[in-house]
PDB file of C-alpha atoms in Angstrom:
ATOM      1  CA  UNK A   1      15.476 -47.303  -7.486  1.00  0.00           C
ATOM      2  CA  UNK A   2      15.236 -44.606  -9.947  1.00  0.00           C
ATOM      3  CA  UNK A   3      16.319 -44.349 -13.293  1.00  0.00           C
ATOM      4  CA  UNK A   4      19.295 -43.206 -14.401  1.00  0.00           C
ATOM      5  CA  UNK A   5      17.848 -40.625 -16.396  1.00  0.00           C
ATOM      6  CA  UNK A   6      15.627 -39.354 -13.302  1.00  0.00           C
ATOM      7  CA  UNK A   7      19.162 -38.989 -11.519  1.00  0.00           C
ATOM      8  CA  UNK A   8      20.336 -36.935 -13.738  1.00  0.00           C
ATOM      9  CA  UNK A   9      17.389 -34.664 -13.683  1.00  0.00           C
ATOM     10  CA  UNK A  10      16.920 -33.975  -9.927  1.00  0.00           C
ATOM     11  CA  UNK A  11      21.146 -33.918 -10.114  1.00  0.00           C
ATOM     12  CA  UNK A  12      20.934 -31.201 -12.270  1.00  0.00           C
ATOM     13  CA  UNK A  13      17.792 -29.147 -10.320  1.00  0.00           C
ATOM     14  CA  UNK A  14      20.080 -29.475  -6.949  1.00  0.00           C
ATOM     15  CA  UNK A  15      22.703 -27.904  -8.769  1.00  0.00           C
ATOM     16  CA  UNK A  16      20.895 -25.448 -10.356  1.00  0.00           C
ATOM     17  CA  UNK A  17      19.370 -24.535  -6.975  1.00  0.00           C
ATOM     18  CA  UNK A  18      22.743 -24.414  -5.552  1.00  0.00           C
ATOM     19  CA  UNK A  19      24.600 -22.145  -8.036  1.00  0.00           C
ATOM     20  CA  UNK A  20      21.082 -20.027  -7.858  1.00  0.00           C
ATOM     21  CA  UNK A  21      21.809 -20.093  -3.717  1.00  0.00           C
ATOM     22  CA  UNK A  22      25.578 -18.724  -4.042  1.00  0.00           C
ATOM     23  CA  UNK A  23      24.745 -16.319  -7.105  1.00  0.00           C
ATOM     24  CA  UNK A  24      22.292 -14.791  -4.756  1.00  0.00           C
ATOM     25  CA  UNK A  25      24.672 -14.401  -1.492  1.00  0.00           C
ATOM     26  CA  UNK A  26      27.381 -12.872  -3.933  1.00  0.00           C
ATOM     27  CA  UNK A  27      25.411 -10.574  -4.897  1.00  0.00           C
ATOM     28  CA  UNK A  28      22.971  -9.456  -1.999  1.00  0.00           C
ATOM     29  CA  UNK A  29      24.610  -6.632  -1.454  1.00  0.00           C
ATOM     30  CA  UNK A  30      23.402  -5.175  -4.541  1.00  0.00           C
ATOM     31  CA  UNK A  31      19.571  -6.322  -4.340  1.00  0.00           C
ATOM     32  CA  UNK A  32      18.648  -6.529  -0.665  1.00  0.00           C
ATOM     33  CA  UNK A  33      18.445  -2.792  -0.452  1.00  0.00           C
ATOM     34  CA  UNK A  34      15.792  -3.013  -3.111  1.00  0.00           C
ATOM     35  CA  UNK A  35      13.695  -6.002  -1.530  1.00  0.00           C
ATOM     36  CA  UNK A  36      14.378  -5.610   2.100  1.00  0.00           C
ATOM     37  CA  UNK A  37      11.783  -3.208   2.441  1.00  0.00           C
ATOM     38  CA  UNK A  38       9.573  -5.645   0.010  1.00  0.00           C
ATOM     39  CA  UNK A  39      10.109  -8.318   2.376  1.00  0.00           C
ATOM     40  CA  UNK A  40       9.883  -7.071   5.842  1.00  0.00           C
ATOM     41  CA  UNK A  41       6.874  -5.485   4.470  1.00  0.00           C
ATOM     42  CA  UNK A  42       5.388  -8.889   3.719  1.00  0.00           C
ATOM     43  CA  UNK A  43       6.785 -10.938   6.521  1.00  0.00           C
ATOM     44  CA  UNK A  44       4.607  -8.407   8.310  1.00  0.00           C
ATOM     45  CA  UNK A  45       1.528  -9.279   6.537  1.00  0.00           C
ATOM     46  CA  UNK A  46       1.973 -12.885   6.941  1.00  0.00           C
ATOM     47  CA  UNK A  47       3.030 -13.225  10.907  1.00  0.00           C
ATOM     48  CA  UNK A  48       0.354  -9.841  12.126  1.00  0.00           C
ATOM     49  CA  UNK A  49      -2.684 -10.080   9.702  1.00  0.00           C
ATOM     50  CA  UNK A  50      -4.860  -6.829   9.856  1.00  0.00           C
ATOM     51  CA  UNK A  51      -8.310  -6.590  10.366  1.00  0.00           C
ATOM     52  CA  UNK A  52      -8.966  -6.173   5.888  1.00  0.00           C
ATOM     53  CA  UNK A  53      -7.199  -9.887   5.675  1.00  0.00           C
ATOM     54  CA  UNK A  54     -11.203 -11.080   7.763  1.00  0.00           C
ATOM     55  CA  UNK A  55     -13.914 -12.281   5.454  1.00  0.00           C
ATOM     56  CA  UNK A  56     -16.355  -9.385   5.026  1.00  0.00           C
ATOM     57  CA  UNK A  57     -18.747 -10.527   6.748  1.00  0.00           C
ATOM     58  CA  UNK A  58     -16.239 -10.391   9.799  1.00  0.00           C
ATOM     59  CA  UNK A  59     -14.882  -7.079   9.381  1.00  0.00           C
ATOM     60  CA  UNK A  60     -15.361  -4.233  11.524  1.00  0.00           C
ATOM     61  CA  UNK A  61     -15.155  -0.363  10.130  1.00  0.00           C
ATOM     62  CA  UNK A  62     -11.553   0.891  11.292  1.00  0.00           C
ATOM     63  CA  UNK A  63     -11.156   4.095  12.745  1.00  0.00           C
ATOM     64  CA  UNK A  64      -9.308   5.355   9.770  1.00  0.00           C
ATOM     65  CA  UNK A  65     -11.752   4.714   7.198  1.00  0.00           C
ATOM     66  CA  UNK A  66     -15.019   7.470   6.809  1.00  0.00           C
ATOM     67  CA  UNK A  67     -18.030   7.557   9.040  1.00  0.00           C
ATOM     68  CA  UNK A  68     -21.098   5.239   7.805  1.00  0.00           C
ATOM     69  CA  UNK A  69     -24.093   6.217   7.398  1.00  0.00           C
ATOM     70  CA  UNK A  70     -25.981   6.343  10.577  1.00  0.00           C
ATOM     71  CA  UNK A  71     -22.985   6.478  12.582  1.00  0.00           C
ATOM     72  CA  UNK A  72     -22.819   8.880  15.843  1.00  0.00           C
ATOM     73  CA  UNK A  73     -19.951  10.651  14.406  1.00  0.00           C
ATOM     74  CA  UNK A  74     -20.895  13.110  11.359  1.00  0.00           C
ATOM     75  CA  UNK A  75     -18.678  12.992   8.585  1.00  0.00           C
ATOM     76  CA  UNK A  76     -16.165  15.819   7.415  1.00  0.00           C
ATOM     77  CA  UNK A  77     -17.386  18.167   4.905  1.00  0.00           C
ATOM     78  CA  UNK A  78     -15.916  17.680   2.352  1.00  0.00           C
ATOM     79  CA  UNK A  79     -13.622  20.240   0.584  1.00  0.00           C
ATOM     80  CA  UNK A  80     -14.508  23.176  -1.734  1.00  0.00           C
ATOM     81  CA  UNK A  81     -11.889  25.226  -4.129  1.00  0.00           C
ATOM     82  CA  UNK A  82     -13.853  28.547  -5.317  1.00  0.00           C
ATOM     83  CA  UNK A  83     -11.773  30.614  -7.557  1.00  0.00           C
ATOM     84  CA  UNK A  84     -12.344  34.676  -8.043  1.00  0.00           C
ATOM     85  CA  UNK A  85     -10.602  36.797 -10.439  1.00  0.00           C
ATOM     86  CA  UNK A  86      -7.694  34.350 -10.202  1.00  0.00           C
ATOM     87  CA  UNK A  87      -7.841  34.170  -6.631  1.00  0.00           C
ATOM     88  CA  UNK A  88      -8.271  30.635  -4.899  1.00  0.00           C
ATOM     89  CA  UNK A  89     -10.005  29.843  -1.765  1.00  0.00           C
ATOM     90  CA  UNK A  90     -10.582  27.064   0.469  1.00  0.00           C
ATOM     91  CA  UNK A  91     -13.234  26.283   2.587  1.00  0.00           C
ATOM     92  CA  UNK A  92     -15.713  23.744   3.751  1.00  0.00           C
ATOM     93  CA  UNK A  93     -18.840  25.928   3.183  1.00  0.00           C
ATOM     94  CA  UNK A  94     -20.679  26.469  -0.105  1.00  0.00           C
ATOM     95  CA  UNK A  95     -18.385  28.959  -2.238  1.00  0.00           C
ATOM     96  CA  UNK A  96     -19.523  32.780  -2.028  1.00  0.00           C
ATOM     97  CA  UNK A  97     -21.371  34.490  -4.819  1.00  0.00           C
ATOM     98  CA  UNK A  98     -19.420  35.340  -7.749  1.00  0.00           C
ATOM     99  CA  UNK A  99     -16.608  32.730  -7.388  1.00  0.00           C
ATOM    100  CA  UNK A 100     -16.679  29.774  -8.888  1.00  0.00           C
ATOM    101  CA  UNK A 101     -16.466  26.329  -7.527  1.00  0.00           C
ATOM    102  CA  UNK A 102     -13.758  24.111  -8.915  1.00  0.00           C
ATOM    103  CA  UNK A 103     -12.893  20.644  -8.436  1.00  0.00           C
ATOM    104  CA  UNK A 104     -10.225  19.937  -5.332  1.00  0.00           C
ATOM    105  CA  UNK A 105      -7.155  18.224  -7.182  1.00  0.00           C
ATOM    106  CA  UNK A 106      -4.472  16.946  -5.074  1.00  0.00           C
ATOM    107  CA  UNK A 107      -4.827  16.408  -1.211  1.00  0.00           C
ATOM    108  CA  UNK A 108      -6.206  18.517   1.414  1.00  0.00           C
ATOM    109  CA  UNK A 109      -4.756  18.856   4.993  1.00  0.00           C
ATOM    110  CA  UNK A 110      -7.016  20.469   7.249  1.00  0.00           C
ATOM    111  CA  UNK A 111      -6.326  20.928  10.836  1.00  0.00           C
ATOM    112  CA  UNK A 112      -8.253  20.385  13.925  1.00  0.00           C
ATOM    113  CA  UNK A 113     -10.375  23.237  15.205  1.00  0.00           C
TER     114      UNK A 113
END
């Protein structure tokens, strides 16, 4: 049998959890918005782990992620910004004489050829 003062403590925590229950349905309108993305999100992640959730030494490259060395698939060039007289260019060659190449900020879309 417990004590009387141990009563009163788990009394207390199953009330507290129950007032914290019905504060919460009162008010989900106003946060599940917010952490329904948050939680299907996660629920995801639990019940369909992805292929970066293996140890490493059981992971396989994706086909999103950049060519390896040695792979049979070269990788993309990689983007060049050369600026003339003001002027910005684009390309995946070396820059033409007279510009000057600048570092790409931002993102690049490129489309197929």
């Amino acid at each position: 049998m417990r004590s009387r003062t141990e009563r009163t403590v788990l009394t207390g925590i199953a009330v507290a959890l129950v007032a914290a229950a019905a504060a919460a349905w009162w008010t989900a309108d106003r946060w599940q918005p917010h952490a329904g993305p948050w939680t299907e999100q996660t629920w995801k992640k639990i019940t369909r782990p992805g292929p970066d959730s293996l140890p490493p030494a059981k992971q396989r490259a994706a086909p999103d992620r950049p060519a390896a060395a040695g792979a049979s698939e070269p990788a993309a060039p990689r983007p060049r910004k050369c600026v003339k007289d003001g002027r910005t260019t684009y390309t995946d060659q070396p820059c033409p004489k007279g510009t000057q190449e600048r570092p790409v900020d931002g993102a690049v879309t490129s489309l197929p050829r």
